Every structure is written in C-alpha cells, then in structure tokens.
Amino acid sequence: MFVEFWGAAIPSKKKLHVEVNERNEYVHVTQVALPVDAVSGRNSLILRRGDEVYVLCTLDLDKCAQASLDLVVDVNFTLSNSGTNQLHVTGLRQPGGPNIERIPVEGPAFIHPPMVGAPKARQA
C-alpha cells in the first residue's frame, strides 16, 4: 500500500478545504502543532464535514503547543483555525481499495450516554 506524507499550515482565522477521492482515498490526520514563532493565545482546530462541526483540539503556547490526533477521513472536509497563530497539521494520504472495510455510520457521530443521578460532591 502506497502512503504519502500530507501536511498544511493553516493561517490564523483561515480555512483549508481538503479534497478526498471518496471512492479510494483516505486522509489520516495525526498531528497539529503551533509554529516555533507562536505567541500566547488559544488556537482551536475545527473540522467541518458536511453539516457536522467538531473542535479537534485547542492549543495554547503556555499550556499545550502540540497535540496528537488519530483521525481518518474518507470524504471532503474543511479544517479551520480560530486562533491568533498559524496551525501546522500533518498526517498521511493513502489510497483505499477493495481491501478496506467500510463501516457504515448511521445517526450522530458521537453518542453521549445519559447521566445517571447527580454528580457526587467531593469530600475533603
């Protein structure tokens, strides 16, 4: 299987549209990092896939300058940067094929279990 490096720098307050050949290609997003000349401030990486919108991570130079991701996308998507710094996103682009098993997803992508009872107060 042929795999190639994929990466992009997303400027502050900008979007990056990623085209994926939906019949036989995957983009695996594995890392997001602030650049070496970053300044303090929060920077969120946001994924839009169709009508779905997800915050993948929020980076802050003083707290967390990079994050590992394990996200495989097989449809066109958009990454946007809501922060004051550029975000560097890296990963892999790989062909799919008949050997890749597709798992159909129905309903919401994330299902939150119902909360049972009230949260317990911490005891000193």
PDB file of C-alpha atoms in Angstrom:
ATOM      1  CA  MET A   1       0.000   0.000   0.000  1.00  0.00           C
ATOM      2  CA  PHE A   2       1.412   3.392  -1.034  1.00  0.00           C
ATOM      3  CA  VAL A   3       1.281   6.069   1.669  1.00  0.00           C
ATOM      4  CA  GLU A   4       2.447   9.658   1.285  1.00  0.00           C
ATOM      5  CA  PHE A   5       3.095  12.479   3.746  1.00  0.00           C
ATOM      6  CA  TRP A   6       0.361  15.077   3.961  1.00  0.00           C
ATOM      7  CA  GLY A   7       0.681  18.439   5.661  1.00  0.00           C
ATOM      8  CA  ALA A   8      -0.552  22.006   5.660  1.00  0.00           C
ATOM      9  CA  ALA A   9      -0.095  25.276   7.508  1.00  0.00           C
ATOM     10  CA  ILE A  10      -3.425  26.950   8.228  1.00  0.00           C
ATOM     11  CA  PRO A  11      -3.116  30.718   8.786  1.00  0.00           C
ATOM     12  CA  SER A  12      -4.895  32.456  11.664  1.00  0.00           C
ATOM     13  CA  LYS A  13      -8.655  32.782  11.123  1.00  0.00           C
ATOM     14  CA  LYS A  14      -8.486  30.873   7.820  1.00  0.00           C
ATOM     15  CA  LYS A  15      -9.834  27.592   6.429  1.00  0.00           C
ATOM     16  CA  LEU A  16      -8.265  24.761   4.465  1.00  0.00           C
ATOM     17  CA  HIS A  17     -10.516  22.676   2.213  1.00  0.00           C
ATOM     18  CA  VAL A  18      -9.184  19.141   1.704  1.00  0.00           C
ATOM     19  CA  GLU A  19     -10.335  17.212  -1.360  1.00  0.00           C
ATOM     20  CA  VAL A  20     -10.511  13.441  -0.885  1.00  0.00           C
ATOM     21  CA  ASN A  21     -11.230  10.987  -3.660  1.00  0.00           C
ATOM     22  CA  GLU A  22     -14.172   9.396  -1.867  1.00  0.00           C
ATOM     23  CA  ARG A  23     -14.001   6.206  -3.916  1.00  0.00           C
ATOM     24  CA  ASN A  24     -10.499   5.141  -2.988  1.00  0.00           C
ATOM     25  CA  GLU A  25      -8.587   7.540  -0.740  1.00  0.00           C
ATOM     26  CA  TYR A  26      -8.140   8.366   2.947  1.00  0.00           C
ATOM     27  CA  VAL A  27      -6.508  11.252   4.777  1.00  0.00           C
ATOM     28  CA  HIS A  28      -5.122  10.332   8.195  1.00  0.00           C
ATOM     29  CA  VAL A  29      -4.620  13.447  10.375  1.00  0.00           C
ATOM     30  CA  THR A  30      -2.048  12.629  13.072  1.00  0.00           C
ATOM     31  CA  GLN A  31      -0.535  15.841  14.450  1.00  0.00           C
ATOM     32  CA  VAL A  32      -1.292  19.532  14.955  1.00  0.00           C
ATOM     33  CA  ALA A  33       1.263  21.981  16.318  1.00  0.00           C
ATOM     34  CA  LEU A  34       1.917  25.655  16.852  1.00  0.00           C
ATOM     35  CA  PRO A  35       4.805  27.143  14.856  1.00  0.00           C
ATOM     36  CA  VAL A  36       8.134  27.973  16.501  1.00  0.00           C
ATOM     37  CA  ASP A  37       7.330  31.714  16.425  1.00  0.00           C
ATOM     38  CA  ALA A  38       3.890  31.332  18.082  1.00  0.00           C
ATOM     39  CA  VAL A  39       2.600  33.894  20.568  1.00  0.00           C
ATOM     40  CA  SER A  40       0.411  33.262  23.622  1.00  0.00           C
ATOM     41  CA  GLY A  41      -3.265  32.656  22.981  1.00  0.00           C
ATOM     42  CA  ARG A  42      -5.789  29.888  22.351  1.00  0.00           C
ATOM     43  CA  ASN A  43      -5.919  28.262  18.908  1.00  0.00           C
ATOM     44  CA  SER A  44      -8.641  25.761  18.038  1.00  0.00           C
ATOM     45  CA  LEU A  45      -8.513  23.373  15.090  1.00  0.00           C
ATOM     46  CA  ILE A  46     -12.054  22.786  13.825  1.00  0.00           C
ATOM     47  CA  LEU A  47     -13.201  20.073  11.407  1.00  0.00           C
ATOM     48  CA  ARG A  48     -16.259  20.544   9.201  1.00  0.00           C
ATOM     49  CA  ARG A  49     -17.588  17.521   7.327  1.00  0.00           C
ATOM     50  CA  GLY A  50     -20.856  18.292   5.588  1.00  0.00           C
ATOM     51  CA  ASP A  51     -23.159  19.756   8.247  1.00  0.00           C
ATOM     52  CA  GLU A  52     -21.105  18.321  11.129  1.00  0.00           C
ATOM     53  CA  VAL A  53     -18.653  20.551  13.007  1.00  0.00           C
ATOM     54  CA  TYR A  54     -16.144  19.317  15.619  1.00  0.00           C
ATOM     55  CA  VAL A  55     -13.398  21.016  17.610  1.00  0.00           C
ATOM     56  CA  LEU A  56     -10.477  18.593  17.322  1.00  0.00           C
ATOM     57  CA  CYS A  57      -8.155  20.325  19.774  1.00  0.00           C
ATOM     58  CA  THR A  58      -7.311  23.652  21.358  1.00  0.00           C
ATOM     59  CA  LEU A  59      -3.650  24.609  21.640  1.00  0.00           C
ATOM     60  CA  ASP A  60      -2.134  27.290  23.854  1.00  0.00           C
ATOM     61  CA  LEU A  61       1.581  28.092  23.748  1.00  0.00           C
ATOM     62  CA  ASP A  62       1.752  28.367  27.557  1.00  0.00           C
ATOM     63  CA  LYS A  63      -0.053  25.046  28.170  1.00  0.00           C
ATOM     64  CA  CYS A  64      -0.012  22.721  25.159  1.00  0.00           C
ATOM     65  CA  ALA A  65       1.865  23.538  21.942  1.00  0.00           C
ATOM     66  CA  GLN A  66       1.002  20.351  20.017  1.00  0.00           C
ATOM     67  CA  ALA A  67      -1.493  17.503  20.025  1.00  0.00           C
ATOM     68  CA  SER A  68      -1.573  14.010  18.574  1.00  0.00           C
ATOM     69  CA  LEU A  69      -4.670  13.020  16.637  1.00  0.00           C
ATOM     70  CA  ASP A  70      -5.839   9.755  15.133  1.00  0.00           C
ATOM     71  CA  LEU A  71      -8.431  10.823  12.609  1.00  0.00           C
ATOM     72  CA  VAL A  72      -9.115   9.060   9.307  1.00  0.00           C
ATOM     73  CA  VAL A  73     -11.339  10.918   6.856  1.00  0.00           C
ATOM     74  CA  ASP A  74     -12.644   9.470   3.584  1.00  0.00           C
ATOM     75  CA  VAL A  75     -14.775  12.416   2.380  1.00  0.00           C
ATOM     76  CA  ASN A  76     -14.047  16.054   1.531  1.00  0.00           C
ATOM     77  CA  PHE A  77     -13.583  18.132   4.671  1.00  0.00           C
ATOM     78  CA  THR A  78     -12.532  21.557   5.881  1.00  0.00           C
ATOM     79  CA  LEU A  79     -10.103  22.392   8.686  1.00  0.00           C
ATOM     80  CA  SER A  80     -10.280  25.872  10.168  1.00  0.00           C
ATOM     81  CA  ASN A  81      -8.111  27.759  12.616  1.00  0.00           C
ATOM     82  CA  SER A  82      -9.894  30.009  15.103  1.00  0.00           C
ATOM     83  CA  GLY A  83      -6.761  31.293  16.840  1.00  0.00           C
ATOM     84  CA  THR A  84      -4.137  34.002  16.557  1.00  0.00           C
ATOM     85  CA  ASN A  85      -1.329  31.683  15.405  1.00  0.00           C
ATOM     86  CA  GLN A  86      -0.811  29.580  12.321  1.00  0.00           C
ATOM     87  CA  LEU A  87      -1.513  25.857  12.887  1.00  0.00           C
ATOM     88  CA  HIS A  88       0.640  23.130  11.327  1.00  0.00           C
ATOM     89  CA  VAL A  89      -1.339  19.971  10.564  1.00  0.00           C
ATOM     90  CA  THR A  90       0.341  16.775   9.394  1.00  0.00           C
ATOM     91  CA  GLY A  91      -0.594  13.216   8.582  1.00  0.00           C
ATOM     92  CA  LEU A  92      -0.784  10.712   5.735  1.00  0.00           C
ATOM     93  CA  ARG A  93      -2.693  10.397   2.498  1.00  0.00           C
ATOM     94  CA  GLN A  94      -3.258   6.834   1.370  1.00  0.00           C
ATOM     95  CA  PRO A  95      -5.243   5.000  -1.252  1.00  0.00           C
ATOM     96  CA  GLY A  96      -8.084   2.786  -0.128  1.00  0.00           C
ATOM     97  CA  GLY A  97      -9.250  -0.037  -2.282  1.00  0.00           C
ATOM     98  CA  PRO A  98     -11.376  -3.143  -2.141  1.00  0.00           C
ATOM     99  CA  ASN A  99      -9.464  -4.492   0.903  1.00  0.00           C
ATOM    100  CA  ILE A 100     -10.502  -1.603   3.160  1.00  0.00           C
ATOM    101  CA  GLU A 101     -13.578  -2.406   5.207  1.00  0.00           C
ATOM    102  CA  ARG A 102     -16.064   0.441   5.371  1.00  0.00           C
ATOM    103  CA  ILE A 103     -18.206   0.603   8.472  1.00  0.00           C
ATOM    104  CA  PRO A 104     -21.500   2.365   7.801  1.00  0.00           C
ATOM    105  CA  VAL A 105     -22.359   5.085  10.302  1.00  0.00           C
ATOM    106  CA  GLU A 106     -25.962   5.948  10.996  1.00  0.00           C
ATOM    107  CA  GLY A 107     -27.178   8.690  13.284  1.00  0.00           C
ATOM    108  CA  PRO A 108     -24.954  11.104  15.177  1.00  0.00           C
ATOM    109  CA  ALA A 109     -21.205  10.526  15.101  1.00  0.00           C
ATOM    110  CA  PHE A 110     -20.896  10.856  18.870  1.00  0.00           C
ATOM    111  CA  ILE A 111     -23.388   9.372  21.288  1.00  0.00           C
ATOM    112  CA  HIS A 112     -23.257  10.680  24.813  1.00  0.00           C
ATOM    113  CA  PRO A 113     -24.564   8.234  27.429  1.00  0.00           C
ATOM    114  CA  PRO A 114     -27.225   9.683  29.704  1.00  0.00           C
ATOM    115  CA  MET A 115     -26.039  10.860  33.097  1.00  0.00           C
ATOM    116  CA  VAL A 116     -27.493   8.807  35.930  1.00  0.00           C
ATOM    117  CA  GLY A 117     -28.020  10.645  39.208  1.00  0.00           C
ATOM    118  CA  ALA A 118     -26.441  13.892  40.277  1.00  0.00           C
ATOM    119  CA  PRO A 119     -22.663  14.281  40.426  1.00  0.00           C
ATOM    120  CA  LYS A 120     -21.286  13.489  43.872  1.00  0.00           C
ATOM    121  CA  ALA A 121     -19.680  16.299  45.845  1.00  0.00           C
ATOM    122  CA  ARG A 122     -16.009  15.877  46.646  1.00  0.00           C
ATOM    123  CA  GLN A 123     -15.260  15.031  50.195  1.00  0.00           C
ATOM    124  CA  ALA A 124     -12.387  16.740  51.969  1.00  0.00           C
TER     125      ALA A 124
END
